[in-house]
Short mmCIF file of C-alpha atoms and ligand atoms in Angstrom, two decimals:
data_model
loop_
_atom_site.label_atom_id
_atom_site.label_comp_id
_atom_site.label_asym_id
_atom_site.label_seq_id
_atom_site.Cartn_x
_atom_site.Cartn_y
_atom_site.Cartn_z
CA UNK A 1 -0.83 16.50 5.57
CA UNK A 2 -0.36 13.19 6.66
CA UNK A 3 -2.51 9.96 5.17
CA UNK A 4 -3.30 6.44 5.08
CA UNK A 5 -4.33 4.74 2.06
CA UNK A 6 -6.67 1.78 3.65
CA UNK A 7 -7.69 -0.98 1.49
CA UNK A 8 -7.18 -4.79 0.34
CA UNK A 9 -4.20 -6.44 -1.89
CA UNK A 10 -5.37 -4.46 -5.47
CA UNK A 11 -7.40 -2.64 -4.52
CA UNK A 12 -4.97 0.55 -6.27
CA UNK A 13 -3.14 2.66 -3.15
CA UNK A 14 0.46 2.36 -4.43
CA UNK A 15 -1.15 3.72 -8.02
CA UNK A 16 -3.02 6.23 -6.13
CA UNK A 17 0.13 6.73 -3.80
CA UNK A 18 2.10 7.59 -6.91
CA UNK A 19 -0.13 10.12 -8.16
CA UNK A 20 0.30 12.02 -5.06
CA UNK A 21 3.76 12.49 -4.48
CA UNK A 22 4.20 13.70 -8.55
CA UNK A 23 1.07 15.94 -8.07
CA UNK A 24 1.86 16.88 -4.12
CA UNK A 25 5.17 16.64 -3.47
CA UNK A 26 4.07 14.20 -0.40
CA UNK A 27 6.75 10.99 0.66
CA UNK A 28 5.09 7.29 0.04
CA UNK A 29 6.24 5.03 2.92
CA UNK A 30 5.10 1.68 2.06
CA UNK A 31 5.86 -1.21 4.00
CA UNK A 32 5.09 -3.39 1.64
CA UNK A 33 8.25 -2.34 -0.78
CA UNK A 34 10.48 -1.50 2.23
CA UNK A 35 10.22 -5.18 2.68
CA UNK A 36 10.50 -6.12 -0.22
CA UNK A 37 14.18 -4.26 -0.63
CA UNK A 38 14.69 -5.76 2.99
CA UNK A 39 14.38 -9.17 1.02
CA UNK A 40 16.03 -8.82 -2.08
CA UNK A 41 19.31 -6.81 -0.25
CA UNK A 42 19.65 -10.74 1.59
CA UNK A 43 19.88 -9.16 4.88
CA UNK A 44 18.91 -11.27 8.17
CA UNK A 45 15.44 -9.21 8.38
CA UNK A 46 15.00 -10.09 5.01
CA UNK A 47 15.36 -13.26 4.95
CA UNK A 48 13.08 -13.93 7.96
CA UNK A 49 10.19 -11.80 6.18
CA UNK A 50 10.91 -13.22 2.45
CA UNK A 51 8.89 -16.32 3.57
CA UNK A 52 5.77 -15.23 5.44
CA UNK A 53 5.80 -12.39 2.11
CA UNK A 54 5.53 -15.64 -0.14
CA UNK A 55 3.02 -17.10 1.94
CA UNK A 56 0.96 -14.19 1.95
CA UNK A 57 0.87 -13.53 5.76
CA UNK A 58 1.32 -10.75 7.54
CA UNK A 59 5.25 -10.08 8.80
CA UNK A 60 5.41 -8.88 12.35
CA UNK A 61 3.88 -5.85 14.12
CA UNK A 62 7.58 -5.10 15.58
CA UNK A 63 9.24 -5.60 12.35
CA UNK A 64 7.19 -2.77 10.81
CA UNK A 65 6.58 -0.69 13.07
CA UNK A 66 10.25 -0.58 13.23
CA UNK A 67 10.32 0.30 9.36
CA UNK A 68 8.08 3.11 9.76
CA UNK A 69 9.63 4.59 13.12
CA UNK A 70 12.90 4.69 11.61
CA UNK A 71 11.24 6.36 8.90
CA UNK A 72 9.56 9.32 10.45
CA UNK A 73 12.56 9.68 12.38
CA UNK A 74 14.88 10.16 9.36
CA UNK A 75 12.72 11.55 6.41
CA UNK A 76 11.45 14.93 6.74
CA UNK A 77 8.31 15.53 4.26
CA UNK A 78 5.70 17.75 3.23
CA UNK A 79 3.49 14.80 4.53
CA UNK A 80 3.48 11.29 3.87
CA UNK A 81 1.08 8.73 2.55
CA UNK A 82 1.32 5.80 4.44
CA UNK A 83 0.49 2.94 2.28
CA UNK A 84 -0.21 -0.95 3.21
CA UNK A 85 0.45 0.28 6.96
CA UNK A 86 -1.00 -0.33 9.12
CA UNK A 87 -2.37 -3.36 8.74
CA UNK A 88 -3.70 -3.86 12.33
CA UNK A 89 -4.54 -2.30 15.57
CA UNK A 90 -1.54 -2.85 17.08
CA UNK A 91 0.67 -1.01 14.54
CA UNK A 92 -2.61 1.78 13.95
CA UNK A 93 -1.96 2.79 17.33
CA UNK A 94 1.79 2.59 17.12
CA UNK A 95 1.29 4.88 14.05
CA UNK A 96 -0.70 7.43 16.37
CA UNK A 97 1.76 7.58 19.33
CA UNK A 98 4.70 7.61 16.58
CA UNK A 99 2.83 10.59 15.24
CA UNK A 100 2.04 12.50 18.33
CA UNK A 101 5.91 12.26 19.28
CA UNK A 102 7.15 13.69 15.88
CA UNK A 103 4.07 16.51 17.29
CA UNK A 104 2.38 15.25 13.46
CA UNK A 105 -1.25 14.78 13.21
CA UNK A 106 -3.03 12.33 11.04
CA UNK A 107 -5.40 13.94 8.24
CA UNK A 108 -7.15 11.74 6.59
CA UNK A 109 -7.61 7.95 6.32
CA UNK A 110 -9.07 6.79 2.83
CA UNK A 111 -10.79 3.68 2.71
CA UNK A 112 -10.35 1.98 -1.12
CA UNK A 113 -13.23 -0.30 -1.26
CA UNK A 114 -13.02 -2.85 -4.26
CA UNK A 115 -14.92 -6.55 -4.33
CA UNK A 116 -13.13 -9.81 -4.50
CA UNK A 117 -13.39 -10.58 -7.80
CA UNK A 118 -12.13 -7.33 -9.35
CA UNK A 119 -9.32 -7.98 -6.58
CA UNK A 120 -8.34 -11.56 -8.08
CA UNK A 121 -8.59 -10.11 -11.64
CA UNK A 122 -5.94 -7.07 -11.58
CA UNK A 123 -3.57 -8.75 -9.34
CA UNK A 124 -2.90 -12.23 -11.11
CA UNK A 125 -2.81 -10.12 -14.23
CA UNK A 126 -0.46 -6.91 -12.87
CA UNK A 127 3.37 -6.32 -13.21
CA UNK A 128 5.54 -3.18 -13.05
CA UNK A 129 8.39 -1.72 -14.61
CA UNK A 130 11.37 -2.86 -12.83
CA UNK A 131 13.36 0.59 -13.30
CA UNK A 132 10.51 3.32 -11.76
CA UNK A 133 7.58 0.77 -10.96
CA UNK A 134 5.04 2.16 -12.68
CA UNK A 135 2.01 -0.58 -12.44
CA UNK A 136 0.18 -2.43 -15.61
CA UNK A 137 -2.35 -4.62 -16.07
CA UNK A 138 -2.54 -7.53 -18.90
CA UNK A 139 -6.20 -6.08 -19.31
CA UNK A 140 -6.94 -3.03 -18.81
CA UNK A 141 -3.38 -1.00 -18.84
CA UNK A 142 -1.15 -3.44 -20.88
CA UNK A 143 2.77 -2.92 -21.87
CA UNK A 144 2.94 -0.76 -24.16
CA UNK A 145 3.47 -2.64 -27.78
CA UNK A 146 6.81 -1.84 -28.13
CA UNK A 147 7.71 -2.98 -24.73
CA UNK A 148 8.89 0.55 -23.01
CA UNK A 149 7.52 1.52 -20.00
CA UNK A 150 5.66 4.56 -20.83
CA UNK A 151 6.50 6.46 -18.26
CA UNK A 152 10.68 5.92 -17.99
CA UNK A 153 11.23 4.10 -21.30
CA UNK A 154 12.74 0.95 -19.10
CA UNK A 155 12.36 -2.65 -20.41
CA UNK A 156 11.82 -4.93 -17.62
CA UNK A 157 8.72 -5.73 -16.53
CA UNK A 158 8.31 -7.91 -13.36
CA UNK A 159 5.36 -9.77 -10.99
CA UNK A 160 5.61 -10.09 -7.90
CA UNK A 161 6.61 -13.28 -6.40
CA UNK A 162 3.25 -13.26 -4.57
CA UNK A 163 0.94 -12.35 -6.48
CA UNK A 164 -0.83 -15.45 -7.26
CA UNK A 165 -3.45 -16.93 -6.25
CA UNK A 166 -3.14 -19.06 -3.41
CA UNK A 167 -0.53 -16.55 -1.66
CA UNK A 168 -3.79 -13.73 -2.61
CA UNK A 169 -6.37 -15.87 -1.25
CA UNK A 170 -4.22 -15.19 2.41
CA UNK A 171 -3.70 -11.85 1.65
CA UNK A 172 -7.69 -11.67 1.51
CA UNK A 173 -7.89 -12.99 4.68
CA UNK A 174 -5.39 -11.49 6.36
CA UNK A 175 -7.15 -8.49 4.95
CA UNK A 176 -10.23 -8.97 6.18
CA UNK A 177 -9.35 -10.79 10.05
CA UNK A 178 -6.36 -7.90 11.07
CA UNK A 179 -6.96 -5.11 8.52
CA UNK A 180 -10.46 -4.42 8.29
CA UNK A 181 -11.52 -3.32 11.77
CA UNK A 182 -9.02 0.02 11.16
CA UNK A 183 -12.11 0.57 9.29
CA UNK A 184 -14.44 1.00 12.74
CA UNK A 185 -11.05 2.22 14.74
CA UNK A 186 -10.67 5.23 12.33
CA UNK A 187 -14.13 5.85 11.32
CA UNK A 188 -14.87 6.49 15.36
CA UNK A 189 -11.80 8.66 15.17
CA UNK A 190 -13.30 10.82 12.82
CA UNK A 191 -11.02 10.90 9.75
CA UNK A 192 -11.96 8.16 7.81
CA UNK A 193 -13.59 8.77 4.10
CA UNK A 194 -14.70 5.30 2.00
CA UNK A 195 -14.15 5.74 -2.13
CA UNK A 196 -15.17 3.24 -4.76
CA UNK A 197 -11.61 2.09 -5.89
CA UNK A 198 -13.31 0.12 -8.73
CA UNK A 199 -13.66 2.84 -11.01
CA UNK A 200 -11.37 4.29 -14.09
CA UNK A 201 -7.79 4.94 -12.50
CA UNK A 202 -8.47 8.90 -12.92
CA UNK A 203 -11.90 8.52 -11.74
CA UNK A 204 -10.47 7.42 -8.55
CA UNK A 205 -7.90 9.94 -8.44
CA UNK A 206 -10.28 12.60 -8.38
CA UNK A 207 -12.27 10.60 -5.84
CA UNK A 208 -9.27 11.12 -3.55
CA UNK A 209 -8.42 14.81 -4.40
CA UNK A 210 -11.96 15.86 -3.10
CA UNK A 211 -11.35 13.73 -0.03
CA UNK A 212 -8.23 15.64 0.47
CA UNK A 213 -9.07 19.25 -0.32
CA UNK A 214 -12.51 19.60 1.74
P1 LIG B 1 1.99 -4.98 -0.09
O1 LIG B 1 3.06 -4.60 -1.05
O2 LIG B 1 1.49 -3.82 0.71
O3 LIG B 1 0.87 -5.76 -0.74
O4 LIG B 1 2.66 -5.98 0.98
C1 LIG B 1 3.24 -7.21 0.56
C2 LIG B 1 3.44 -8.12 1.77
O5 LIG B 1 4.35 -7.50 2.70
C3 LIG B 1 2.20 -8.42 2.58
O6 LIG B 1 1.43 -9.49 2.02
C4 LIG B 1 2.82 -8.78 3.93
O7 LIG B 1 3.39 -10.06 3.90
C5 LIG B 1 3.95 -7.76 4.04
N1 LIG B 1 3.51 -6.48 4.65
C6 LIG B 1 3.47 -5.27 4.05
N2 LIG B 1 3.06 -4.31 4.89
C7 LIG B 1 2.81 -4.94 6.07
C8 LIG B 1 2.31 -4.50 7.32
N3 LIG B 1 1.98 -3.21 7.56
N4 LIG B 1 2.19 -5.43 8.31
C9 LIG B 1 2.52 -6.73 8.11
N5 LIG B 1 2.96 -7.21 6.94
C10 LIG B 1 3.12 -6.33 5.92
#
């Protein structure tokens, strides 16, 4: 089963991503942190991406699309959860024909819908374990007290260099100018379900089970 977790910066797919490749053995490809290695390994991709990342822009349709082709090519799954891709037509129907050629279908696309403000809250106040990346929030999931991630025991914690607020106030728009009309493409397709991402973390999880399994 392949899947697309659709939804603004925050709005919880790498969480949700995470959840599904402990609980169904399925590969995240996310763009987002392929990039981000691309960036911080200082090679020539990299650095031409590190500064439209900071900005909060998006990086090129070519550029990703190459990320993910080289992907499906190379990385043989039971299914994969594509996360923060695509992020507009162009690379939606790249995903298609780049599906179609590996003779893979795609299964569901699950819309995460969460308002602005809830947005602006978890990400200015979210970091992640630097050794497995599990995600917290100042608020509502803090570090634990003795400062061990609870779920590898590692003791770095870091934020992203773009999550604040001017760089998110892009990402929003970006969001809503390229991303959003996957919304229509997919929903005419057929395979597109919309969730309330605002809820309790398991709450949603369950959200996106049913989704999956009917
Ligand atoms: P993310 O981790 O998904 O929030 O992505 C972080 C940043 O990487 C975005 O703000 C973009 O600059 C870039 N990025 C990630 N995925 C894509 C994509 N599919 N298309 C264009 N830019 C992307």
């Amino acid at each position: 089963m392949n899947i697309i977790l659709l939804g603004p910066p925050g709005a919880g797919k790498g969480t949700q991503a995470r959840y599904l490749v402990e609980e169904r053995g399925m590969v995240q490809l996310s763009t987002g942190d392929m990039l981000r290695e691309a960036k911080d390994s200082g090679t020539e991709m990299g650095k031409v991406v590190a500064e439209v990342m900071a900005k909060g822009q998006l990086v090129t349709d070519e550029i990703v699309i190459g990320l993910i082709r080289e992907k499906l090519e190379t990385v043989k799954a039971n299914g994969f959860i594509f996360d923060g891709f695509p992020r507009t037509l162009a690379q939606a129907d790249a995903l298609g024909e780049l599906l179609e050629f590996e003779g893979q279908t795609l299964d569901a696309v699950i819309e995460m819908e969460v308002d602005d403000e809830a947005l602006v809250q978890r990400i200015t106040a979210r970091s992640t374990c630097g050794s497995c990346g599990e995600v917290y929030n100042d608020i509502t999931k803090p570090i634990p007290p003795n400062g061990k991630c609870s779920n590898c025991g590692g003791t770095e914690f870091k934020r992203r260099a773009d999550d604040n607020e001017d760089s998110l106030r892009t990402r929003l728009m970006e969001y809503y100018k390229k991303t959003s009309p996957l919304i229509g493409y997919y929903y005419a397709k057929g395979n597109l379900t919309r969730i309330d991402g605002l809820g309790e973390i398991d709450t949603v999880r369950g959200a996106i089970a049913a989704a999956l399994d009917k």
